[in-house]
Structures are given as structure tokens and as C-alpha cells.
Short mmCIF file of C-alpha atoms in Angstrom, two decimals:
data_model
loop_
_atom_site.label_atom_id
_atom_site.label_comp_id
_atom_site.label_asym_id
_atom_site.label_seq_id
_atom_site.Cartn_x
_atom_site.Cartn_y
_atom_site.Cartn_z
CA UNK A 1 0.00 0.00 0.00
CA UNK A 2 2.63 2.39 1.19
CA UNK A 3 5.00 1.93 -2.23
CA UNK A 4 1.53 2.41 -4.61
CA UNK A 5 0.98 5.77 -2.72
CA UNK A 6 4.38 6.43 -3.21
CA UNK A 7 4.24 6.28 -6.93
CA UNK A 8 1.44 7.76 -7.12
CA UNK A 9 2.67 10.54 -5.52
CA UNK A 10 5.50 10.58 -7.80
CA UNK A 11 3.17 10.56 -10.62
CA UNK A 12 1.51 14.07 -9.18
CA UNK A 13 4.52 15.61 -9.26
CA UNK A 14 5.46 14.49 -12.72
CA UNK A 15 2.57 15.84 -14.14
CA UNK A 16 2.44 18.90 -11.51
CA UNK A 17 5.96 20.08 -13.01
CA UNK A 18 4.84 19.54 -16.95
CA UNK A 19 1.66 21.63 -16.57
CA UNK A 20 3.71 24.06 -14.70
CA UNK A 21 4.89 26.04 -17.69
CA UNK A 22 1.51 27.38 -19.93
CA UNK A 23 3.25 29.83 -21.46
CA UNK A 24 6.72 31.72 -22.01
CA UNK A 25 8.45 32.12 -18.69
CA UNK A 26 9.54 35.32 -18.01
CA UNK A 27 12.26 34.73 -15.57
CA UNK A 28 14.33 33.01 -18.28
CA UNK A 29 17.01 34.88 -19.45
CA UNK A 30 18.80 34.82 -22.46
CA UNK A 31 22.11 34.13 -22.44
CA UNK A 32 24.94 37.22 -23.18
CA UNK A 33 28.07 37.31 -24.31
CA UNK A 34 29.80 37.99 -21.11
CA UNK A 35 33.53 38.76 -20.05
CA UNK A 36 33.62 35.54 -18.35
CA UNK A 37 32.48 33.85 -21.71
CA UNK A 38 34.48 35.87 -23.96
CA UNK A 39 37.46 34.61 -21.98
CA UNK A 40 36.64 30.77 -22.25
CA UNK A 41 35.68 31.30 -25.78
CA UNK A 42 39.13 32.62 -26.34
CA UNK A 43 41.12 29.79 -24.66
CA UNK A 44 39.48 27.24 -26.57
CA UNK A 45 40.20 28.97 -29.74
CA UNK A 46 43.61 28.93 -29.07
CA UNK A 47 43.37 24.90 -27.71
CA UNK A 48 42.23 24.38 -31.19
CA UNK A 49 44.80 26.18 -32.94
CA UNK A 50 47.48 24.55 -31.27
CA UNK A 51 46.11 21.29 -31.98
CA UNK A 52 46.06 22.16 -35.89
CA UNK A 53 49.64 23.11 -35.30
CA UNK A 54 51.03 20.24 -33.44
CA UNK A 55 49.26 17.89 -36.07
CA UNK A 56 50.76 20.07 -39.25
CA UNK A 57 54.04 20.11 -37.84
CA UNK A 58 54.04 16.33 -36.99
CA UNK A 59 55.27 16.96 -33.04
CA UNK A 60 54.46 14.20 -30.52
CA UNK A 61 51.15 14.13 -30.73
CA UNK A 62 50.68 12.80 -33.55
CA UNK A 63 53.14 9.99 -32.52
CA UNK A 64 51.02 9.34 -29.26
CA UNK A 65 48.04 9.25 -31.94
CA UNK A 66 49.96 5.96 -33.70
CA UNK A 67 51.19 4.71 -30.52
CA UNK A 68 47.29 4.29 -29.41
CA UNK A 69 46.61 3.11 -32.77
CA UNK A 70 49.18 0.30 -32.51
CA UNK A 71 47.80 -0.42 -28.77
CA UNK A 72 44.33 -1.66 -31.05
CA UNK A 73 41.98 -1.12 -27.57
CA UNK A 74 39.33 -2.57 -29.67
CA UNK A 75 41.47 -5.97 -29.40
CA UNK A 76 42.40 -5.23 -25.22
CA UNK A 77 38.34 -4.95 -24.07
CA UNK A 78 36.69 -7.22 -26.37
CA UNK A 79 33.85 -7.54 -23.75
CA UNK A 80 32.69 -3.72 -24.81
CA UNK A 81 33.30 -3.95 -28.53
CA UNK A 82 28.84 -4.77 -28.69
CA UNK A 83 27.67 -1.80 -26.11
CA UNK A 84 30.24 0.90 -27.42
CA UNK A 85 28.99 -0.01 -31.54
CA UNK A 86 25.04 1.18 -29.83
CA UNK A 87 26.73 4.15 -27.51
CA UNK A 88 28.46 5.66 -30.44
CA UNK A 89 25.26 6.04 -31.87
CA UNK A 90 24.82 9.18 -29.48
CA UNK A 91 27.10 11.09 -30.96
CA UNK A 92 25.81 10.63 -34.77
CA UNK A 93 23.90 13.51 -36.44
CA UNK A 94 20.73 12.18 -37.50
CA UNK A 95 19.70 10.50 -34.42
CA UNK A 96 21.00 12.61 -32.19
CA UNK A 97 19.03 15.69 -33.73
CA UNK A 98 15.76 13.47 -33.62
CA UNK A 99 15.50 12.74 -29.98
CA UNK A 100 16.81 16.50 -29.32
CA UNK A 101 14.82 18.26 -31.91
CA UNK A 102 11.91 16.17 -30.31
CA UNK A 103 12.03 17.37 -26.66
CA UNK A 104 12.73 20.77 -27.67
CA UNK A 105 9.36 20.82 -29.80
CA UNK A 106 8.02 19.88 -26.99
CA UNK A 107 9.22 22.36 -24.96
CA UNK A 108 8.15 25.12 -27.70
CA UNK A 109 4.78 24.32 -27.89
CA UNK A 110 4.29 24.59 -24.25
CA UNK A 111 5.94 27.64 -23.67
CA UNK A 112 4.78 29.41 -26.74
CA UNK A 113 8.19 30.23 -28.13
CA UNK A 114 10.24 29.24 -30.91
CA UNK A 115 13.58 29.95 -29.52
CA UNK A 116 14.76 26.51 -28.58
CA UNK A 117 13.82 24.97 -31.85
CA UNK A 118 15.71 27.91 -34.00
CA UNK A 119 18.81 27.57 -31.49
CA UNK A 120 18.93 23.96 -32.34
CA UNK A 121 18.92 25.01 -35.98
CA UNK A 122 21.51 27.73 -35.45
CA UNK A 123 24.04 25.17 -33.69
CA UNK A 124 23.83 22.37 -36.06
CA UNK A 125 24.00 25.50 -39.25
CA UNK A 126 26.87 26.38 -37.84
CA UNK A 127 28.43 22.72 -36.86
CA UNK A 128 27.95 21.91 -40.38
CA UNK A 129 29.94 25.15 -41.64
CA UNK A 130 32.93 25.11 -39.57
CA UNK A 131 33.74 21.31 -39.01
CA UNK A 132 32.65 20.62 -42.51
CA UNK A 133 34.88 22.97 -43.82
CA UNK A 134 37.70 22.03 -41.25
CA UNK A 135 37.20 17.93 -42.20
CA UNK A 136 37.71 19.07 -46.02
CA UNK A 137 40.42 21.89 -45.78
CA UNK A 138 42.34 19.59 -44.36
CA UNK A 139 42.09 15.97 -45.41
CA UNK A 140 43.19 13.89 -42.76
CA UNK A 141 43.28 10.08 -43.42
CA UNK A 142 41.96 7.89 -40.63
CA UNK A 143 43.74 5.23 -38.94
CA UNK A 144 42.36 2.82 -40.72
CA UNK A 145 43.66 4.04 -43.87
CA UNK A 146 47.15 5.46 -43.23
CA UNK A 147 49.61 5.26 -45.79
CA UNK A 148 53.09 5.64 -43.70
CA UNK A 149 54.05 5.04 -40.35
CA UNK A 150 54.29 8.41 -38.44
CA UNK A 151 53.00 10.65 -40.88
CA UNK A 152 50.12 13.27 -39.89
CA UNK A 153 48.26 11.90 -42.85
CA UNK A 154 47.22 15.40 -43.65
CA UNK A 155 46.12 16.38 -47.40
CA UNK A 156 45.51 12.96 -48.67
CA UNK A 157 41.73 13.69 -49.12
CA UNK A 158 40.19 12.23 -45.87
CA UNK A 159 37.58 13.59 -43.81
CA UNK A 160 38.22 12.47 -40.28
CA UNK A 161 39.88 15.36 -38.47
CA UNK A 162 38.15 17.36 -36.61
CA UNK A 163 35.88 14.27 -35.33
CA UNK A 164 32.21 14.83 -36.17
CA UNK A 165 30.97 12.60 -33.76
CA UNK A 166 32.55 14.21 -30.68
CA UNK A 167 31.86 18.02 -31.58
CA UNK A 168 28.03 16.38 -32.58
CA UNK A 169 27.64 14.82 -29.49
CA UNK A 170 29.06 18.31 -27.68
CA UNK A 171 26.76 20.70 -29.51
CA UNK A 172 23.66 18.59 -29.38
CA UNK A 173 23.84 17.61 -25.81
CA UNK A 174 25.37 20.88 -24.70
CA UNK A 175 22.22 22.64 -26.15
CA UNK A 176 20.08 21.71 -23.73
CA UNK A 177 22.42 22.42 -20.90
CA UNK A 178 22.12 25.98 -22.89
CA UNK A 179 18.42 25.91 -22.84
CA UNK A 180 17.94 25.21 -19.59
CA UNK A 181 15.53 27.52 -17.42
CA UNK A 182 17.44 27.15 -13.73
CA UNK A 183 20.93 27.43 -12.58
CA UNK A 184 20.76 23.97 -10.85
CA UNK A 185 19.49 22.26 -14.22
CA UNK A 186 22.25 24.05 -16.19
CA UNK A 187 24.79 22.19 -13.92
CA UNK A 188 23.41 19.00 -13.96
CA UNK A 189 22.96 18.86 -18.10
CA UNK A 190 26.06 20.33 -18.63
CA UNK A 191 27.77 17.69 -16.33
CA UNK A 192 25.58 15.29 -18.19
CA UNK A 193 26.83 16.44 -21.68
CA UNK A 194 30.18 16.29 -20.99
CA UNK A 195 30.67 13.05 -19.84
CA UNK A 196 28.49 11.90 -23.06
CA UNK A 197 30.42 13.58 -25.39
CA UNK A 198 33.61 12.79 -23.60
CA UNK A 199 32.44 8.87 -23.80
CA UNK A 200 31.69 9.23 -27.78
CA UNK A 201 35.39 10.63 -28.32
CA UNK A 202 36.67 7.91 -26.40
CA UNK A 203 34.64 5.11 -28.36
CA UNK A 204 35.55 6.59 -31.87
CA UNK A 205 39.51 5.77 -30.36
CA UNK A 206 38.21 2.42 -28.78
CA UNK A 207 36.99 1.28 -32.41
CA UNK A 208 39.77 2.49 -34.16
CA UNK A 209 37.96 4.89 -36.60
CA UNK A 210 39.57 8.41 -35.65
CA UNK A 211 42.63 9.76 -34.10
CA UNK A 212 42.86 10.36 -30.77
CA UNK A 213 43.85 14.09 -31.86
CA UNK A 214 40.70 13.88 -33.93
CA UNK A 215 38.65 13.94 -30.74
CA UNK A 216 40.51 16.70 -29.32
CA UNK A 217 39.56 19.07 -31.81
CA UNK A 218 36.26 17.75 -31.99
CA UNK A 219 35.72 18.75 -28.62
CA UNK A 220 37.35 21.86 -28.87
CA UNK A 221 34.90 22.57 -32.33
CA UNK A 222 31.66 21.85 -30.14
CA UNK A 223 32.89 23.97 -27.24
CA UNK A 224 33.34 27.03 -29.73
CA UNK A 225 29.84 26.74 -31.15
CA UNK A 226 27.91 26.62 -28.10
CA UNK A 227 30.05 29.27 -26.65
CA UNK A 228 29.47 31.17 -29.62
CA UNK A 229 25.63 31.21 -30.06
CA UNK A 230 25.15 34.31 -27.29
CA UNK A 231 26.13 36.23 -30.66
CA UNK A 232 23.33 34.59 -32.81
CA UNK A 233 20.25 35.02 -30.15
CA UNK A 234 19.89 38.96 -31.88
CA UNK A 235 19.38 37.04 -35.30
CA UNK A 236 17.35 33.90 -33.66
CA UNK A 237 14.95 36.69 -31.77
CA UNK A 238 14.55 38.39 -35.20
CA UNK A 239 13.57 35.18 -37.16
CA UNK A 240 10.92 34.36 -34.39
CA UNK A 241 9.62 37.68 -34.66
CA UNK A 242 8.89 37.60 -38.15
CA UNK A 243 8.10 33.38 -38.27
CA UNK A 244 5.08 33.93 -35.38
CA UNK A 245 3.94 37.27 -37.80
CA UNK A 246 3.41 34.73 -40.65
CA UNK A 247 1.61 32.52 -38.67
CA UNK A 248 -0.66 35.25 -37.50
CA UNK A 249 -1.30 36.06 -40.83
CA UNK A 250 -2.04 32.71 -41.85
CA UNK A 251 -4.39 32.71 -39.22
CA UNK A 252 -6.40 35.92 -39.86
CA UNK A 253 -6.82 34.48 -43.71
CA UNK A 254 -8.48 31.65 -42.25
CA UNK A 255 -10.36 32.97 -40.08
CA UNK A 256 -11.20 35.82 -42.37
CA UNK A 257 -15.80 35.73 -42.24
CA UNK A 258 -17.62 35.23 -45.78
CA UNK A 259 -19.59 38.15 -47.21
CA UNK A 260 -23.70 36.70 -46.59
CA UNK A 261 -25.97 38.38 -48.23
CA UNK A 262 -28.23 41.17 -47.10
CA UNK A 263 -31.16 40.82 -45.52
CA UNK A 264 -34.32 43.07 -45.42
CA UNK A 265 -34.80 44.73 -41.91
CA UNK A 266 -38.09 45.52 -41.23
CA UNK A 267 -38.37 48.88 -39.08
CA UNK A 268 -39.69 48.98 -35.97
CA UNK A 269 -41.47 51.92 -34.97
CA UNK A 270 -42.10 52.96 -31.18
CA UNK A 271 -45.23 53.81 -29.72
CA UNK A 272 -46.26 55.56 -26.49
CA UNK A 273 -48.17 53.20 -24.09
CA UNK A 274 -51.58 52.36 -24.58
CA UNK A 275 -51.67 53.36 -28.11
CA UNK A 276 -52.65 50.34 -30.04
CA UNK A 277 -50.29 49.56 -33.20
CA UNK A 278 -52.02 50.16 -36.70
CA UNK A 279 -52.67 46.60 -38.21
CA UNK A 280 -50.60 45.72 -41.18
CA UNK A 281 -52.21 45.81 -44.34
CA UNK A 282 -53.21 42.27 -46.10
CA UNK A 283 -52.13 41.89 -49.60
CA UNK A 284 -53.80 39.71 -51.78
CA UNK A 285 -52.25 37.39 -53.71
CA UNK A 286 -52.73 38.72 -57.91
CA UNK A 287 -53.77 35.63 -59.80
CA UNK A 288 -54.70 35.51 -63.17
CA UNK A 289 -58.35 35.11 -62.94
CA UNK A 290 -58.81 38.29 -61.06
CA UNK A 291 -59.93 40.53 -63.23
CA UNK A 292 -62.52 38.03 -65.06
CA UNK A 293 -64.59 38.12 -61.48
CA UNK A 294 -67.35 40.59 -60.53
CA UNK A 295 -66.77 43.93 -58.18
CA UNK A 296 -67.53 42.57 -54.61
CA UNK A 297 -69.89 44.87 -52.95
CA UNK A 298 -69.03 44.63 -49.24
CA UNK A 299 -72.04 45.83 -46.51
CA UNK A 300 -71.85 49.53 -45.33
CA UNK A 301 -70.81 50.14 -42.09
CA UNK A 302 -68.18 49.23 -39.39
CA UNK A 303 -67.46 45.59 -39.71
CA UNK A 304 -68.54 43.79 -36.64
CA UNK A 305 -67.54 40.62 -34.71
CA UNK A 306 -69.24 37.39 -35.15
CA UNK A 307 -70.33 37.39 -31.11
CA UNK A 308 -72.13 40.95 -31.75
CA UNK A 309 -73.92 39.98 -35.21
CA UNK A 310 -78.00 40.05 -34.80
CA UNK A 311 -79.35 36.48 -35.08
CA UNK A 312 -81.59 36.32 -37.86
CA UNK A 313 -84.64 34.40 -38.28
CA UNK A 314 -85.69 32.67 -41.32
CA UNK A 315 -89.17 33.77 -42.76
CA UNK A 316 -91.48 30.92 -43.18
CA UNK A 317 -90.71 27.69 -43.25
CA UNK A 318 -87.79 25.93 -45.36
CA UNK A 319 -90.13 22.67 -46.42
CA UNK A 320 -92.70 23.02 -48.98
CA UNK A 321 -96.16 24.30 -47.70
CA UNK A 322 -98.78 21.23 -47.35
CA UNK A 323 -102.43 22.16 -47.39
CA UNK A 324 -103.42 18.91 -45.59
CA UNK A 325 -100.59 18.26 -43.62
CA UNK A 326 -101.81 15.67 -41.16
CA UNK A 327 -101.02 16.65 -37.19
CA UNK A 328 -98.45 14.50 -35.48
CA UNK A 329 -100.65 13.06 -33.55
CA UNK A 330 -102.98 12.13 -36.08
CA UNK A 331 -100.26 10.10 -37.85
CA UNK A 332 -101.00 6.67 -38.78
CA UNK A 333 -99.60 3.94 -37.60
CA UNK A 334 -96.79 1.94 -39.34
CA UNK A 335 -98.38 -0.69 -42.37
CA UNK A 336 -101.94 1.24 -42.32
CA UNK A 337 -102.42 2.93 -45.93
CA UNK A 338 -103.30 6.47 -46.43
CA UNK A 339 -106.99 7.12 -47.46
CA UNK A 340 -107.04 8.42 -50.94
CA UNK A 341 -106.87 11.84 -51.87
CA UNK A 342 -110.74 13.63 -53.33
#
């Protein structure tokens, strides 16, 4: 008894907490391009440049990158190889954006805003800008196509450094740490995203498929796009703007009342009380045969109800007069004949 009124008590708060929000809170703020942000933004731009460096210049990362290669964890922790092929599915594009894109919809269409739908947008735009452009500037092979031992592999036409799936799995995650309405729920998403992108990274090195400087810069990529979107919330707040004015528009067209036609309105004229209204006049209906029939000659005088009229009596009698009418008593009884007439 105790553990069902336990859950259901859960329950009521579930659903206490997701009809909490009708509309657009007003206490959330949007986030600003701070001096505290500006300065993190900053260090990771130059983390990522020195990665690019240290790869171009072949220095000793890029021999740590073939000295993990050569390690082959894939072949150390066989007993992982089946869960980290489904985990590294958390860091892929299409997926990820599903299940994101999902909860955020959610999330729009109870608080009456479009903002955390067109920040998704706005992060993966510009994920698919900069790494794109990095992954094919560059051309890094992948380990499981290098050509020469030691080499960076850079220019050969590949497509693996910076790591999609770790800067995905950063920016997709890490957007709803950046959406989130509390301080304390900022925290614990941000924690959460971390340690899911940082697990991606690792499995793409686990199976062999990228670098292990690959998933440095990937993380470093993700970091600089969600610190980056403060300067894109002007644009996203614009776009909003003029995306909820077309559905308003929309709306009024729809809504927009048909033109019925007119109909006669007969006036209605006011009388002191105790004045009796005028009766309407009678038309007659005009018919064809009207004007073959006679003038109707109508009584003189006031027209008077039936429960006034005079009665009038008949004069003389309606049967035919009978000179020798026999009495009703002197009738004669059924059978007899009638003496003949003189």
C-alpha cells in the first residue's frame, strides 16, 4: 500500500511540473556574451589552434596518436566492442538531432516560443559550416587508412579530423544544458553532456575509426559553437519575430468571415403606451383570374364581430307548404295505408 501511494505521488509531481509552464516564462534569461564567456571562448580557440599546429608540424602528438593506434583497444576490451557499436550512436547527427529536436518541440509548444527549436537550428547550421569545412580543408586520413608510419596523414583527401561525432555529441547535448531555465538544471545537463560527449570521443579511439587528436579538436569545435551562439540570439529573436507574424497572418486568412448576403430589416417603430399599433395591411395574392370576377360589394358600415352579429330568423318555413298536412298526432300507424286523396 505504502509503495503504490508512493508512486502515485511521484506521478503528481510528474505531471504537476509539466503543466507548470503554460506559457513563455519570463524569468528566463537569455544568455549574453559575457567577459567571463568571452574569456573561455578565447582559450578554446587557441586549444584548437594549437592542436592544428602540433598535427601540421608532426610533433608528438601525432606519434602518441599511432602509438594508441598500434595499442588496437578494440582488441584489449573485447567484452565492450557490442555496447560501445550502440553508444556511439549518441554522438551521430541524424539521431541525435531526432530525440533532441523532439524534446525541444516539446518544450516550444508549451511555452509558446520558438527559440529553442531555432537555437537547435543555429548550432547544427553552424556545426555543419565550420567542421565541414575544417574535415575538407584539411584531409586527414583515418587510422584505418594510413599510408606511412608516423606521418600526420594530412592532405591525402580524408575527412576524419576534426571528429564529427565528438563536436556532434558536444553541440547537441550541450544545447540543452544551454536551454535550460534554472541554474541547478544548467549544472546537472552540462555535467551530463560532458561526460556523453567525452564517452563518444573515447569510443571513436576504442573502435579504431579516428585519431585520438581527432577527438581533441572535436571537442574543442563543439565547445566554440555553443560558446558562440550568445552572438546569434539577436538574429534567432529576429527570425521568431517575423516566423510567429506569418503565422498570424495565416491565421487571420483563415479565419477571415464570408460576405452573406443582405437581408431586409423591417423597421420597428415605437409607440407611447396604450396606443394600439395600426394593423398591417393584407395583400392579396394577384392571380390571373382576377380581373374576369365581378366587383364585390361589401355591406356599409363598421365591420362587426361574429359574437355581436343580430341572429336572424328565417321567414317561413324551409319545407314546402302542405295544405293537408296531417297533425303528429294524427299520424297513422306503421303498415296502415293512407286514405285516398278527393
Amino acid at each position: 500500500m505504502r509503495t503504490e501511494r508512493n508512486l502515485t505521488r511521484r506521478l503528481d509531481r510528474v505531471f504537476a511540473r509539466l503543466d507548470r509552464e503554460p506559457e513563455r516564462p519570463a524569468h528566463i534569461d537569455v544568455p549574453r556574451m559575457s567577459r567571463h564567456r568571452v574569456v573561455l571562448f578565447s582559450a578554446t580557440l587557441a586549444f584548437y589552434l594549437a592542436i592544428v599546429w602540433a598535427v601540421v608540424t608532426t610533433s608528438w602528438l601525432v606519434r602518441l596518436d599511432w602509438q594508441v593506434m598500434f595499442f588496437r583497444p578494440y582488441q584489449q576490451w573485447p567484452e565492450i566492442h557490442a555496447f560501445l557499436d550502440y553508444y556511439v550512436v549518441l554522438g551521430q547527427r541524424g539521431p541525435t538531432a531526432v530525440m533532441v529536436a523532439s524534446w525541444l518541440g516539446w518544450r516550444s509548444w508549451r511555452q509558446h516560443t520558438l527559440r529553442p527549436l531555432l537555437t537547435l537550428a543555429a548550432s547544427l547550421l553552424l556545426l555543419n559550416i565550420t567542421v565541414g569545412a575544417a574535415k575538407i580543408g584539411m584531409g586527414r586520413l583515418g587510422p584505418h587508412y594510413a599510408t606511412m608510419i608516423g606521418s600526420n596523414e594530412m592532405g591525402l583527401g580524408g575527412d576524419i579530423f576534426p571528429s564529427g561525432h565528438t563536436a556532434n555529441a558536444v553541440v547537441t547535448w550541450g544545447i540543452l544544458a544551454y536551454l535550460a531555465s534554472t541554474p541547478r538544471a544548467r549544472r546537472w545537463l552540462s555535467a551530463l553532456s560532458a561526460v556523453t560527449s567525452l564517452g563518444v570521443g573515447l569510443t571513436t579511439v576504442y573502435l579504431g575509426t579516428h585519431w585520438l587528436s581527432d577527438v581533441l579538436l572535436g571537442w574543442a569545435a563543439g565547445l566554440l559553437i555553443l560558446l558562440a551562439l550568445p552572438w546569434c540570439e539577436p538574429l534567432i529573436a529576429r527570425a521568431e519575430r517575423r516566423l510567429l507574424d506569418l503565422r498570424d497572418r495565416w491565421r487571420a486568412r483563415r479565419r477571415r468571415p464570408v460576405a452573406e448576403p443582405a437581408v431586409p430589416v423591417t423597421p420597428v417603430v415605437l409607440r407611447p403606451r396604450g396606443v394600439p399599433a395600426e394593423p398591417a395591411p393584407v395583400r392579396e395574392p394577384v392571380s390571373s383570374t382576377r380581373a374576369s370576377r365581378g366587383p364585390v360589394h361589401l355591406a356599409p358600415g363598421p365591420h362587426t364581430a361574429r359574437s355581436e352579429r343580430t341572429p336572424v330568423t328565417p321567414v317561413g318555413s324551409r319545407r314546402p307548404p302542405h295544405a293537408d298536412r296531417v297533425p303528429h298526432a294524427d299520424r297513422l300507424p306503421r303498415g296502415a295505408s293512407q286514405p285516398a286523396r278527393p
